[in-house]
Short mmCIF file of C-alpha atoms in Angstrom, two decimals:
data_model
loop_
_atom_site.label_atom_id
_atom_site.label_comp_id
_atom_site.label_asym_id
_atom_site.label_seq_id
_atom_site.Cartn_x
_atom_site.Cartn_y
_atom_site.Cartn_z
CA UNK C 12 -22.01 38.76 -37.76
CA UNK C 13 -20.14 35.48 -38.33
CA UNK C 14 -16.95 36.99 -36.89
CA UNK C 15 -18.87 38.15 -33.80
CA UNK C 16 -20.42 34.70 -33.34
CA UNK C 17 -16.98 33.03 -33.69
CA UNK C 18 -15.44 35.38 -31.15
CA UNK C 19 -18.30 34.68 -28.71
CA UNK C 20 -17.84 30.90 -29.03
CA UNK C 21 -14.07 31.14 -28.47
CA UNK C 22 -14.62 33.33 -25.39
CA UNK C 23 -17.20 30.89 -23.99
CA UNK C 24 -14.87 27.99 -24.54
CA UNK C 25 -12.08 29.83 -22.79
CA UNK C 26 -14.27 30.54 -19.77
CA UNK C 27 -15.32 26.87 -19.59
CA UNK C 28 -11.68 25.74 -19.76
CA UNK C 29 -10.78 28.11 -16.96
CA UNK C 30 -13.58 26.76 -14.77
CA UNK C 31 -12.86 23.04 -15.20
CA UNK C 32 -9.82 20.81 -15.22
CA UNK C 33 -10.66 17.47 -16.73
CA UNK C 34 -11.82 14.89 -16.86
CA UNK C 35 -8.43 13.46 -17.70
CA UNK C 36 -7.41 9.84 -18.18
CA UNK C 37 -4.25 8.51 -16.55
CA UNK C 38 -2.71 5.17 -15.58
CA UNK C 39 0.18 2.79 -15.95
CA UNK C 40 0.85 -0.63 -17.50
CA UNK C 41 3.50 -2.72 -15.75
CA UNK C 42 4.25 -6.20 -17.02
CA UNK C 43 7.14 -8.53 -16.11
CA UNK C 44 8.45 -12.02 -16.80
CA UNK C 45 9.25 -13.55 -13.39
CA UNK C 46 10.76 -16.71 -12.03
CA UNK C 47 9.89 -17.70 -8.42
CA UNK C 48 10.69 -20.57 -6.10
CA UNK C 49 9.04 -21.75 -2.87
CA UNK C 50 10.81 -24.02 -0.32
CA UNK C 51 7.49 -25.74 0.30
CA UNK C 52 7.26 -27.47 -3.08
CA UNK C 53 10.87 -27.10 -4.24
CA UNK C 54 9.59 -26.07 -7.69
CA UNK C 55 10.43 -23.08 -9.81
CA UNK C 56 7.78 -21.44 -11.94
CA UNK C 57 8.00 -18.80 -14.69
CA UNK C 58 5.09 -16.44 -15.10
CA UNK C 59 4.05 -13.30 -17.01
CA UNK C 60 2.67 -10.90 -14.42
CA UNK C 61 0.67 -7.69 -14.46
CA UNK C 62 1.95 -5.60 -11.56
CA UNK C 63 -0.62 -3.15 -10.22
CA UNK C 64 -1.55 -2.01 -13.70
CA UNK C 65 -4.33 0.50 -13.59
CA UNK C 66 -6.17 3.38 -15.22
CA UNK C 67 -8.33 6.19 -13.90
CA UNK C 68 -10.31 9.33 -14.57
CA UNK C 69 -9.94 12.50 -12.51
CA UNK C 70 -10.82 16.16 -12.69
CA UNK C 71 -12.31 19.18 -10.99
CA UNK C 72 -14.99 21.78 -11.62
CA UNK C 73 -14.53 25.33 -10.35
CA UNK C 74 -17.71 26.49 -8.54
CA UNK C 75 -16.61 29.84 -7.14
CA UNK C 76 -13.32 31.72 -6.88
CA UNK C 77 -12.25 29.50 -4.00
CA UNK C 78 -14.47 26.40 -4.14
CA UNK C 79 -14.18 23.47 -6.56
CA UNK C 80 -15.77 20.06 -6.97
CA UNK C 81 -13.18 17.24 -7.28
CA UNK C 82 -13.63 13.65 -8.37
CA UNK C 83 -11.70 10.55 -9.35
CA UNK C 84 -12.27 6.86 -10.02
CA UNK C 85 -9.60 4.19 -10.61
CA UNK C 86 -9.57 0.57 -11.67
CA UNK C 87 -6.98 -2.19 -11.46
CA UNK C 88 -6.48 -4.23 -14.65
CA UNK C 89 -4.81 -7.57 -15.34
CA UNK C 90 -2.83 -6.90 -18.53
CA UNK C 91 -1.72 -10.52 -18.81
CA UNK C 92 -5.39 -11.62 -18.25
CA UNK C 93 -4.19 -13.95 -15.52
CA UNK C 94 -2.91 -11.98 -12.50
CA UNK C 95 -5.33 -11.72 -9.59
CA UNK C 96 -6.61 -8.30 -8.64
CA UNK C 97 -8.21 -7.54 -5.29
CA UNK C 98 -11.98 -7.25 -5.28
CA UNK C 99 -13.99 -5.34 -2.68
CA UNK C 100 -15.61 -7.37 0.08
CA UNK C 101 -19.35 -6.89 0.65
CA UNK C 102 -19.01 -8.03 4.26
CA UNK C 103 -16.65 -5.44 5.77
CA UNK C 104 -14.79 -2.28 4.93
CA UNK C 105 -11.59 -3.70 3.53
CA UNK C 106 -10.32 -5.73 0.56
CA UNK C 107 -10.26 -9.50 0.31
CA UNK C 108 -8.24 -11.48 -2.17
CA UNK C 109 -9.85 -12.94 -5.25
CA UNK C 110 -7.50 -15.93 -5.03
CA UNK C 111 -7.72 -18.19 -8.05
CA UNK C 112 -9.99 -15.85 -9.96
CA UNK C 113 -9.20 -13.26 -12.58
CA UNK C 114 -11.09 -10.19 -11.47
CA UNK C 115 -10.46 -7.41 -14.01
CA UNK C 116 -11.47 -3.81 -13.42
CA UNK C 117 -10.92 -4.16 -9.68
CA UNK C 118 -12.05 -1.27 -7.50
CA UNK C 119 -9.20 1.01 -6.43
CA UNK C 120 -9.52 4.53 -5.02
CA UNK C 121 -12.62 6.47 -6.06
CA UNK C 122 -14.15 9.62 -4.60
CA UNK C 123 -16.12 12.81 -5.03
CA UNK C 124 -15.69 15.89 -2.93
CA UNK C 125 -15.25 19.63 -2.43
CA UNK C 126 -12.01 21.56 -2.26
CA UNK C 127 -11.66 25.00 -0.72
CA UNK C 128 -8.49 26.81 -1.77
CA UNK C 129 -6.10 27.38 1.09
CA UNK C 130 -8.15 25.33 3.53
CA UNK C 131 -8.43 21.73 2.36
CA UNK C 132 -10.55 19.01 0.72
CA UNK C 133 -13.54 16.94 1.84
CA UNK C 134 -13.94 13.57 0.10
CA UNK C 135 -16.46 10.74 0.10
CA UNK C 136 -15.78 7.28 -1.29
CA UNK C 137 -13.24 4.41 -1.16
CA UNK C 138 -9.69 5.40 -0.27
CA UNK C 139 -6.32 4.23 1.02
CA UNK C 140 -5.92 4.80 4.74
CA UNK C 141 -3.58 7.55 5.90
CA UNK C 142 -1.26 4.89 7.32
CA UNK C 143 -0.90 3.41 3.84
CA UNK C 144 -0.41 6.72 2.03
CA UNK C 145 2.19 7.88 4.58
CA UNK C 146 4.88 5.99 2.65
CA UNK C 147 4.66 8.81 0.07
CA UNK C 148 5.85 11.57 2.43
CA UNK C 149 8.51 12.11 -0.26
CA UNK C 150 6.37 12.64 -3.36
CA UNK C 151 9.27 11.68 -5.63
CA UNK C 152 9.31 8.07 -4.47
CA UNK C 153 7.53 5.87 -1.92
CA UNK C 154 9.68 4.31 0.80
CA UNK C 155 8.61 0.80 -0.36
CA UNK C 156 10.87 0.44 -3.38
CA UNK C 157 9.88 -3.21 -3.83
CA UNK C 158 6.30 -2.20 -4.57
CA UNK C 159 4.28 -4.47 -6.88
CA UNK C 160 6.91 -7.04 -8.00
CA UNK C 161 5.44 -10.38 -9.15
CA UNK C 162 1.87 -9.07 -8.99
CA UNK C 163 2.48 -7.78 -5.48
CA UNK C 164 4.06 -10.97 -4.14
CA UNK C 165 7.00 -8.94 -2.81
CA UNK C 166 5.07 -5.81 -1.89
CA UNK C 167 5.27 -4.60 1.72
CA UNK C 168 1.67 -5.78 2.03
CA UNK C 169 3.13 -9.29 2.28
CA UNK C 170 5.21 -8.32 5.36
CA UNK C 171 3.68 -5.41 7.20
CA UNK C 172 0.15 -4.88 8.52
CA UNK C 173 -1.57 -1.63 7.68
CA UNK C 174 -1.57 -1.56 3.88
CA UNK C 175 -5.32 -1.08 3.53
CA UNK C 176 -7.83 0.52 1.22
CA UNK C 177 -11.27 0.87 2.85
CA UNK C 178 -14.85 1.53 1.88
CA UNK C 179 -17.46 4.01 3.17
CA UNK C 180 -14.94 6.80 3.74
CA UNK C 181 -15.42 10.40 4.77
CA UNK C 182 -12.03 12.09 4.47
CA UNK C 183 -10.60 15.52 5.32
CA UNK C 184 -7.30 16.58 3.78
CA UNK C 185 -5.82 19.88 4.91
CA UNK C 186 -4.11 22.31 2.59
CA UNK C 187 -0.30 22.50 2.87
CA UNK C 188 0.75 25.19 5.32
CA UNK C 189 4.21 26.76 4.82
CA UNK C 190 5.79 27.84 8.10
CA UNK C 191 9.00 29.16 6.53
CA UNK C 192 10.81 26.16 8.01
CA UNK C 193 8.93 23.54 6.01
CA UNK C 194 5.42 22.57 5.00
CA UNK C 195 2.90 20.83 7.28
CA UNK C 196 -0.28 18.99 6.33
CA UNK C 197 -2.80 16.78 8.16
CA UNK C 198 -5.31 14.15 7.07
CA UNK C 199 -8.22 12.40 8.76
CA UNK C 200 -10.72 9.84 7.59
CA UNK C 201 -13.52 7.90 9.17
CA UNK C 202 -15.30 4.80 7.87
CA UNK C 203 -18.67 4.02 9.50
CA UNK C 204 -19.15 0.28 9.84
CA UNK C 205 -22.58 0.23 8.16
CA UNK C 206 -23.28 -2.99 10.11
CA UNK C 207 -25.86 -4.11 12.59
CA UNK C 208 -23.99 -5.83 15.43
CA UNK C 209 -25.36 -7.87 18.30
CA UNK C 210 -25.10 -6.31 21.75
CA UNK C 211 -21.88 -7.21 23.61
CA UNK C 212 -20.49 -8.93 20.52
CA UNK C 213 -16.72 -9.54 20.38
CA UNK C 214 -14.24 -10.02 17.56
CA UNK C 215 -14.72 -8.30 14.20
CA UNK C 216 -17.75 -6.25 15.28
CA UNK C 217 -17.55 -3.81 12.41
CA UNK C 218 -16.74 -0.83 14.64
CA UNK C 219 -16.17 2.52 13.00
CA UNK C 220 -12.62 2.83 11.64
CA UNK C 221 -10.50 6.02 11.71
CA UNK C 222 -7.11 6.94 10.22
CA UNK C 223 -5.07 10.10 10.93
CA UNK C 224 -1.74 11.45 9.72
CA UNK C 225 0.50 14.50 10.12
CA UNK C 226 3.23 15.19 7.54
CA UNK C 227 6.22 17.50 7.43
CA UNK C 228 8.16 18.26 4.25
CA UNK C 229 11.18 20.50 3.66
CA UNK C 230 12.03 20.18 -0.01
CA UNK C 231 15.00 22.55 0.14
CA UNK C 232 16.68 20.51 2.89
CA UNK C 233 15.56 17.16 1.46
CA UNK C 234 13.76 16.15 4.64
CA UNK C 235 10.35 14.41 4.71
CA UNK C 236 8.68 12.72 7.68
CA UNK C 237 5.28 11.90 9.13
CA UNK C 238 3.28 9.87 11.61
CA UNK C 239 -0.06 8.10 11.17
CA UNK C 240 -2.44 6.12 13.35
CA UNK C 241 -5.22 3.69 12.43
CA UNK C 242 -7.99 2.72 14.86
CA UNK C 243 -10.23 -0.31 14.27
CA UNK C 244 -9.07 -0.87 10.70
CA UNK C 245 -9.41 -4.48 9.52
CA UNK C 246 -5.94 -5.63 8.59
CA UNK C 247 -3.91 -8.77 7.79
CA UNK C 248 -1.03 -9.55 10.14
CA UNK C 249 1.19 -11.41 7.70
CA UNK C 250 3.96 -12.16 10.17
CA UNK C 251 1.46 -13.99 12.40
CA UNK C 252 -0.05 -15.53 9.27
CA UNK C 253 3.26 -17.31 8.50
CA UNK C 254 1.43 -20.65 8.77
CA UNK C 255 -0.83 -19.75 5.88
CA UNK C 256 2.14 -18.76 3.73
CA UNK C 257 3.98 -21.97 4.56
CA UNK C 258 1.11 -24.41 4.04
CA UNK C 259 -0.92 -22.62 1.35
CA UNK C 260 -3.98 -24.12 3.03
CA UNK C 261 -6.71 -22.85 5.37
CA UNK C 262 -5.53 -22.54 8.95
CA UNK C 263 -7.88 -23.09 11.87
CA UNK C 264 -8.02 -20.70 14.79
CA UNK C 265 -6.83 -23.57 17.00
CA UNK C 266 -3.44 -23.45 15.27
CA UNK C 267 -3.38 -19.80 14.33
CA UNK C 268 -5.91 -17.21 15.53
CA UNK C 269 -4.68 -14.92 12.77
CA UNK C 270 -6.21 -17.18 10.14
CA UNK C 271 -8.83 -14.48 9.71
CA UNK C 272 -7.95 -11.88 7.08
CA UNK C 273 -9.72 -9.10 9.00
CA UNK C 274 -8.37 -8.54 12.49
CA UNK C 275 -9.53 -5.10 13.62
CA UNK C 276 -6.25 -3.32 14.30
CA UNK C 277 -4.87 -0.20 15.95
CA UNK C 278 -1.61 0.73 14.24
CA UNK C 279 1.01 3.45 14.68
CA UNK C 280 3.45 4.15 11.79
CA UNK C 281 6.38 6.54 11.38
CA UNK C 282 8.01 7.18 8.00
CA UNK C 283 11.06 9.29 7.11
CA UNK C 284 12.92 10.09 3.88
CA UNK C 285 16.20 11.99 3.45
CA UNK C 286 17.60 13.29 0.15
CA UNK C 287 21.35 13.11 0.99
CA UNK C 288 22.14 15.09 -2.11
CA UNK C 289 20.53 18.18 -0.58
CA UNK C 290 21.41 17.41 3.03
CA UNK C 291 24.96 16.14 2.75
CA UNK C 292 26.11 16.61 -0.85
CA UNK C 293 25.74 12.90 -1.75
CA UNK C 294 24.03 13.60 -5.07
CA UNK C 295 21.52 11.02 -6.20
CA UNK C 296 21.26 9.14 -2.91
CA UNK C 297 18.01 8.90 -0.89
CA UNK C 298 17.55 6.93 2.36
CA UNK C 299 14.15 5.92 3.73
CA UNK C 300 12.91 4.36 6.94
CA UNK C 301 9.66 3.06 8.41
CA UNK C 302 8.72 1.83 11.89
CA UNK C 303 5.33 0.61 13.04
CA UNK C 304 3.56 -1.14 15.90
CA UNK C 305 0.21 -2.86 15.61
CA UNK C 306 -2.13 -4.32 18.22
CA UNK C 307 -5.63 -5.79 18.22
CA UNK C 308 -8.41 -3.24 18.63
CA UNK C 309 -10.49 -5.77 20.59
CA UNK C 310 -8.49 -7.54 23.32
CA UNK C 311 -11.37 -9.96 23.85
CA UNK C 312 -11.47 -11.11 20.21
CA UNK C 313 -12.31 -14.79 19.75
CA UNK C 314 -9.17 -16.97 19.66
CA UNK C 315 -6.99 -14.48 21.53
CA UNK C 316 -8.06 -15.10 25.12
CA UNK C 317 -5.18 -14.53 27.53
CA UNK C 318 -2.91 -12.96 24.92
CA UNK C 319 -2.05 -9.42 23.83
CA UNK C 320 -0.69 -9.78 20.28
CA UNK C 321 1.56 -7.04 18.90
CA UNK C 322 3.36 -6.68 15.60
CA UNK C 323 6.57 -4.65 15.31
CA UNK C 324 7.55 -3.77 11.77
CA UNK C 325 10.55 -2.12 10.16
CA UNK C 326 11.58 -1.11 6.66
CA UNK C 327 14.83 0.50 5.39
CA UNK C 328 15.41 1.35 1.74
CA UNK C 329 17.89 3.25 -0.40
CA UNK C 330 17.74 4.71 -3.91
CA UNK C 331 20.77 5.80 -5.89
CA UNK C 332 20.33 7.68 -9.18
CA UNK C 333 23.49 7.44 -11.22
CA UNK C 334 24.94 10.68 -12.66
CA UNK C 335 24.40 11.49 -16.33
CA UNK C 336 28.17 11.03 -16.83
CA UNK C 337 27.68 7.30 -16.19
CA UNK C 338 24.20 6.70 -17.63
CA UNK C 339 21.36 9.18 -17.38
CA UNK C 340 18.17 7.44 -16.23
CA UNK C 341 19.86 4.55 -14.42
CA UNK C 342 19.00 3.96 -10.73
CA UNK C 343 19.67 1.24 -8.18
CA UNK C 344 17.42 0.35 -5.23
CA UNK C 345 17.77 -1.88 -2.21
CA UNK C 346 15.36 -2.69 0.65
CA UNK C 347 15.11 -4.69 3.85
CA UNK C 348 11.88 -5.13 5.75
CA UNK C 349 10.86 -7.19 8.75
CA UNK C 350 7.82 -7.89 10.93
CA UNK C 351 7.63 -9.86 14.17
CA UNK C 352 4.42 -10.77 16.00
CA UNK C 353 4.68 -11.44 19.74
CA UNK C 354 2.45 -12.54 22.62
CA UNK C 355 0.22 -14.72 20.47
CA UNK C 356 -1.02 -17.01 23.25
CA UNK C 357 -2.28 -20.56 22.65
CA UNK C 358 1.35 -21.79 23.00
CA UNK C 359 2.28 -20.08 19.70
CA UNK C 360 5.83 -18.74 19.64
CA UNK C 361 6.80 -15.42 18.09
CA UNK C 362 6.74 -15.51 14.30
CA UNK C 363 8.67 -13.40 11.85
CA UNK C 364 9.01 -12.37 8.21
CA UNK C 365 12.18 -10.88 6.70
CA UNK C 366 12.54 -9.72 3.10
CA UNK C 367 15.44 -8.38 1.07
CA UNK C 368 15.04 -6.84 -2.40
CA UNK C 369 17.45 -5.31 -4.95
CA UNK C 370 16.37 -3.58 -8.15
CA UNK C 371 17.95 -1.87 -11.14
CA UNK C 372 15.87 0.56 -13.23
CA UNK C 373 16.56 2.34 -16.48
CA UNK C 374 14.20 5.18 -17.38
CA UNK C 375 13.97 6.05 -21.05
CA UNK C 376 11.78 9.01 -20.03
CA UNK C 377 9.65 10.17 -17.10
CA UNK C 378 6.95 7.70 -18.22
CA UNK C 379 8.81 4.67 -19.59
CA UNK C 380 11.25 2.37 -17.81
CA UNK C 381 12.65 -1.14 -17.84
CA UNK C 382 13.78 -2.89 -14.67
CA UNK C 383 15.24 -6.05 -13.21
CA UNK C 384 14.95 -7.30 -9.62
CA UNK C 385 15.78 -10.07 -7.19
CA UNK C 386 13.95 -10.65 -3.86
CA UNK C 387 13.82 -13.20 -1.08
CA UNK C 388 11.39 -13.52 1.80
CA UNK C 389 12.13 -15.74 4.79
CA UNK C 390 9.18 -17.00 6.81
CA UNK C 391 10.42 -17.93 10.28
CA UNK C 392 7.85 -20.38 11.62
CA UNK C 393 9.06 -21.71 14.98
CA UNK C 394 5.76 -23.54 15.57
CA UNK C 395 5.68 -25.39 12.23
CA UNK C 396 2.28 -26.88 13.02
CA UNK C 397 0.99 -27.18 9.48
CA UNK C 398 -2.51 -28.55 9.01
CA UNK C 399 -4.20 -31.92 8.98
CA UNK C 400 -4.77 -31.51 5.24
CA UNK C 401 -1.20 -30.35 4.52
CA UNK C 402 1.26 -31.75 7.09
CA UNK C 403 4.67 -30.05 6.97
CA UNK C 404 8.05 -31.76 7.02
CA UNK C 405 9.57 -31.91 10.51
CA UNK C 406 6.31 -30.87 12.14
CA UNK C 407 6.81 -29.60 15.63
CA UNK C 408 10.38 -28.50 14.93
CA UNK C 409 11.65 -25.00 14.20
CA UNK C 410 11.69 -24.38 10.46
CA UNK C 411 12.22 -21.51 8.04
CA UNK C 412 10.63 -21.27 4.62
CA UNK C 413 11.99 -19.13 1.81
CA UNK C 414 10.17 -17.64 -1.17
CA UNK C 415 12.45 -16.04 -3.75
CA UNK C 416 12.21 -14.65 -7.23
CA UNK C 417 13.77 -12.54 -9.96
CA UNK C 418 12.38 -10.91 -13.08
CA UNK C 419 12.57 -8.35 -15.86
CA UNK C 420 9.81 -5.83 -16.50
CA UNK C 421 8.57 -2.88 -18.53
CA UNK C 422 6.43 0.01 -17.23
CA UNK C 423 4.59 2.66 -19.23
CA UNK C 424 2.72 5.52 -17.59
CA UNK C 425 0.18 7.71 -19.33
#
């Protein structure tokens, strides 16, 4: 009788395991010691930084042979108990910065949904837009190889518009369809504004946001590419916001209409990644590229009368993994990125950000690495207006401002 009972319990446990995957805990801890310098104050500062450290819980529950429930929830954490995380805004559908405040357990992606095998997944929650996730067309490595340095100070979010995570999302993710010449997939999400807006209102009216992407991957040939398009997604135009970077003080719409952190934006992005080891026999070398163009969703937005602002952005990066004969686990990375905003109106000239980054990694294993980096961002501010509270040197003359840094870090995934 006892043997029969034991066999029954083992069988029941096996059935339960087959029907569910998770919940499982995952995450990463990334901490670095960094030294940065700003031309504005001519001072160097050394900091210990937590760089997009996070943990999460995810899993699925099999409901039928083809249908499963899926879920996940993720938090950002400040390992050094000092770095600023982003906290969700209660006023719109995008993040705002918790500047000057340690905000641990910051909301990252979280969702619940249903997945039908061979067809796709329906999700509800808070998610990255498809423009943002497009940089991972090559699942082995995102095209932004400067991601997260100095608590995100050299992340592409500081240069390019479009790096957004939004609330109130309904998302559709297709299954991957193999054509024999590569694999295609498509993604769509919509974020209802959940706002009551006055009739004929202009500016950030809280209109429904959408984000769409189409991705092609050919692993055998080492080719990955995709396009994505955001509509009405609140986004920061950092190239136009050069004034804010230079002065580190609030900017009025008189001097810079982009002082607002939530300009509703339509944005097109293309991303490509080529593994030259598979394509051309250059083992270990991967080249990546990104191009994007952004424009205001509402041409009548307050502060932009008579102008049609556009941001053109570019990113080129390379990754070289050294052969085991030299040092297994060693890789070198380099990246250049640029964004220029034109047609600003209000007698504001074109403004531009350029950034160069180099990085050397050594991976002890698939989950543990050490790294060192150097980066420099140039803020080209031809207007140089400053503010009344913080007047800039040589106001009214063309000026460039540089922000540079280097550091050593350790990352552990789990």
